[in-house]
Short mmCIF file of C-alpha atoms in Angstrom, two decimals:
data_model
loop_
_atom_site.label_atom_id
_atom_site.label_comp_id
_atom_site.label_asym_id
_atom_site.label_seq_id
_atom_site.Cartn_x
_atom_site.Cartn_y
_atom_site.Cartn_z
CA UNK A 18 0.00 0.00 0.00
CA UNK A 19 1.77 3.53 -1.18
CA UNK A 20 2.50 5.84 1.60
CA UNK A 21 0.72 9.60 1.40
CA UNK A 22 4.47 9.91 1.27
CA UNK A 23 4.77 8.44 -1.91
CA UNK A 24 3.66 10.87 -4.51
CA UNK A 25 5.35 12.17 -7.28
CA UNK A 26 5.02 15.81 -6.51
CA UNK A 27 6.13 15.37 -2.96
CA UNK A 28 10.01 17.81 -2.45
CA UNK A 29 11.09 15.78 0.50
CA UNK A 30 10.59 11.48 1.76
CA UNK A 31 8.50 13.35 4.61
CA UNK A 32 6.36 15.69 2.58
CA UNK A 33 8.11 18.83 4.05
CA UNK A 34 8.43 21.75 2.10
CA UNK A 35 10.54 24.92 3.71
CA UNK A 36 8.79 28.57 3.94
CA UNK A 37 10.36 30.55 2.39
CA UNK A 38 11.51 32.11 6.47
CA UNK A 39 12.67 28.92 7.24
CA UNK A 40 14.97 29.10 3.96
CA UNK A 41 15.91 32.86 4.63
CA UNK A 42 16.89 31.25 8.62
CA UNK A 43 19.25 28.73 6.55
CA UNK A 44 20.90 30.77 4.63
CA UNK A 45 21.67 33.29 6.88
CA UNK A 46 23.45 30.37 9.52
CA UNK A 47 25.46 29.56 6.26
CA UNK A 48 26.82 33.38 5.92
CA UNK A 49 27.48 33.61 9.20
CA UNK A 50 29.88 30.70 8.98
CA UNK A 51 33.71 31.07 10.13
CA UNK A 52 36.31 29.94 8.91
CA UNK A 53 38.69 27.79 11.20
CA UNK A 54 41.89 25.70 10.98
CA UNK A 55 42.99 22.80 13.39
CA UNK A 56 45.43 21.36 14.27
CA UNK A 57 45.57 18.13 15.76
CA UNK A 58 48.63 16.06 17.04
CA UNK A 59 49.06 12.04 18.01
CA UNK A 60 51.76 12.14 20.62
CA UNK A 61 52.75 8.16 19.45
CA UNK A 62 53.45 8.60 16.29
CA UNK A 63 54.51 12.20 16.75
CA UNK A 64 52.62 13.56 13.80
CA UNK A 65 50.45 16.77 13.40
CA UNK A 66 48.09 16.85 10.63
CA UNK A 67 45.15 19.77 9.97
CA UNK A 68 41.83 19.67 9.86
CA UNK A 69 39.58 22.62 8.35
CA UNK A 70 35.82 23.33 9.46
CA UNK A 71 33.36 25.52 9.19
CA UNK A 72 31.33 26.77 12.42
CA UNK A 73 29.67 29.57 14.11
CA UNK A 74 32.56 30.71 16.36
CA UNK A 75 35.60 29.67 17.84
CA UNK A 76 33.89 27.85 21.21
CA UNK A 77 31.46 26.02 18.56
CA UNK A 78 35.20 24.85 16.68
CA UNK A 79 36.94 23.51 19.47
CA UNK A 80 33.83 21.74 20.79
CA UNK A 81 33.15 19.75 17.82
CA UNK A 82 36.66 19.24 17.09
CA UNK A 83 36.97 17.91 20.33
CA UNK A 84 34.11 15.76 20.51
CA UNK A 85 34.56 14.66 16.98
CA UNK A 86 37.93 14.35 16.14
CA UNK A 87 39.54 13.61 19.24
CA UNK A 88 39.90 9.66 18.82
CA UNK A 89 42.62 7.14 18.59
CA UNK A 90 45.32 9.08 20.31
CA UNK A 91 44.78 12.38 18.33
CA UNK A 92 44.06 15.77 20.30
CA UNK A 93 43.53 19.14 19.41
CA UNK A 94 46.53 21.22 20.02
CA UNK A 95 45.63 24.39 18.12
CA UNK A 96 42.42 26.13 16.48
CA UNK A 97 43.03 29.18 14.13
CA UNK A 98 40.00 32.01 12.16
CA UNK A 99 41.36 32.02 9.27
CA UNK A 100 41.87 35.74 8.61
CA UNK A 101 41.28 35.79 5.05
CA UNK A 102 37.73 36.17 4.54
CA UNK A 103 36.58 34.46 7.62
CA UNK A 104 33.18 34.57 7.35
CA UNK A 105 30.86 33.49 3.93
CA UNK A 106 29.43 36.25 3.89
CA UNK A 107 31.84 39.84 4.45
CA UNK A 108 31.87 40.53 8.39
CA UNK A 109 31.37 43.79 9.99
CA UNK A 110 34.98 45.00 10.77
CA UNK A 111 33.81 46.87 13.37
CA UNK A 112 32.80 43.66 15.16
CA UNK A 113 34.64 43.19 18.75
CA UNK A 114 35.60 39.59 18.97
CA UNK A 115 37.27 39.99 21.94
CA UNK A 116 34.07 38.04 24.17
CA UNK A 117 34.38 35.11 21.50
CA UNK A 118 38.08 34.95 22.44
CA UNK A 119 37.64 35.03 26.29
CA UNK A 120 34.89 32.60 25.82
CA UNK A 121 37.60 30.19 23.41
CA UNK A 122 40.04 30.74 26.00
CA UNK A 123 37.71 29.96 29.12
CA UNK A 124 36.94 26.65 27.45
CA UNK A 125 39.93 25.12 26.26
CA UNK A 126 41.74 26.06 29.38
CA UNK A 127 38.34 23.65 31.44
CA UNK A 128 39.32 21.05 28.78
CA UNK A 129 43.21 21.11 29.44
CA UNK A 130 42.77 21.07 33.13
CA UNK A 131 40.13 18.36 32.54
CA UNK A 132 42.66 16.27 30.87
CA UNK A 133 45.90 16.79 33.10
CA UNK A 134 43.04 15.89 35.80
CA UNK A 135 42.44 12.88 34.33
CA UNK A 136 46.26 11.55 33.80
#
């Protein structure tokens, strides 16, 4: 028995076509994308190696990189906004990033303590 799921003219497998507000929503969380670079380092086999990502801001980075990429010996040893165009769409230069940093800074100073804690 065919689903009301099922028909031809359906956009999605669960019938769901956006508004056009939630689209605008979307694409503004795309242009307000940064730009970050990792860098992640396996003490064993003493290599580095760098990751690139896309998130919201620099807390956001180092939380998924952290929960995603820190496996089989790797950790994250560095996280740098690119400066070259960091966002998708142009930022406001007049922007003070300076709470993002303390934020970044707040965090991954928890997560080293956590870790020396730990050992």
């Amino acid at each position: 028995m065919p689903s009301e799921h099922d028909t031809p003219d359906d956009p999605s497998a669960h019938g769901h076509r956006p508004t056009p507000e939630q689209i605008a929503r979307m694409m503004e969380s795309i242009r307000a994308l940064e730009y970050f670079e990792l860098t992640l380092h396996h003490p064993v086999l003493d290599e580095f190696r760098t990751v690139d990502m896309w998130s919201v801001d620099m807390v956001e980075a180092l939380s998924t990189a952290c929960a995603d990429l820190e496996r089989d010996g790797w950790h994250v040893t560095a996280i740098a906004r690119d400066c070259h165009d960091c966002t998708v769409e142009d930022s406001d230069p007049t922007v003070d990033i300076s709470e993002d940093q303390e934020r970044f800074d707040l965090m991954f100073d928890e997560i080293v303590r956590g870790e020396n804690n730990q050992s």
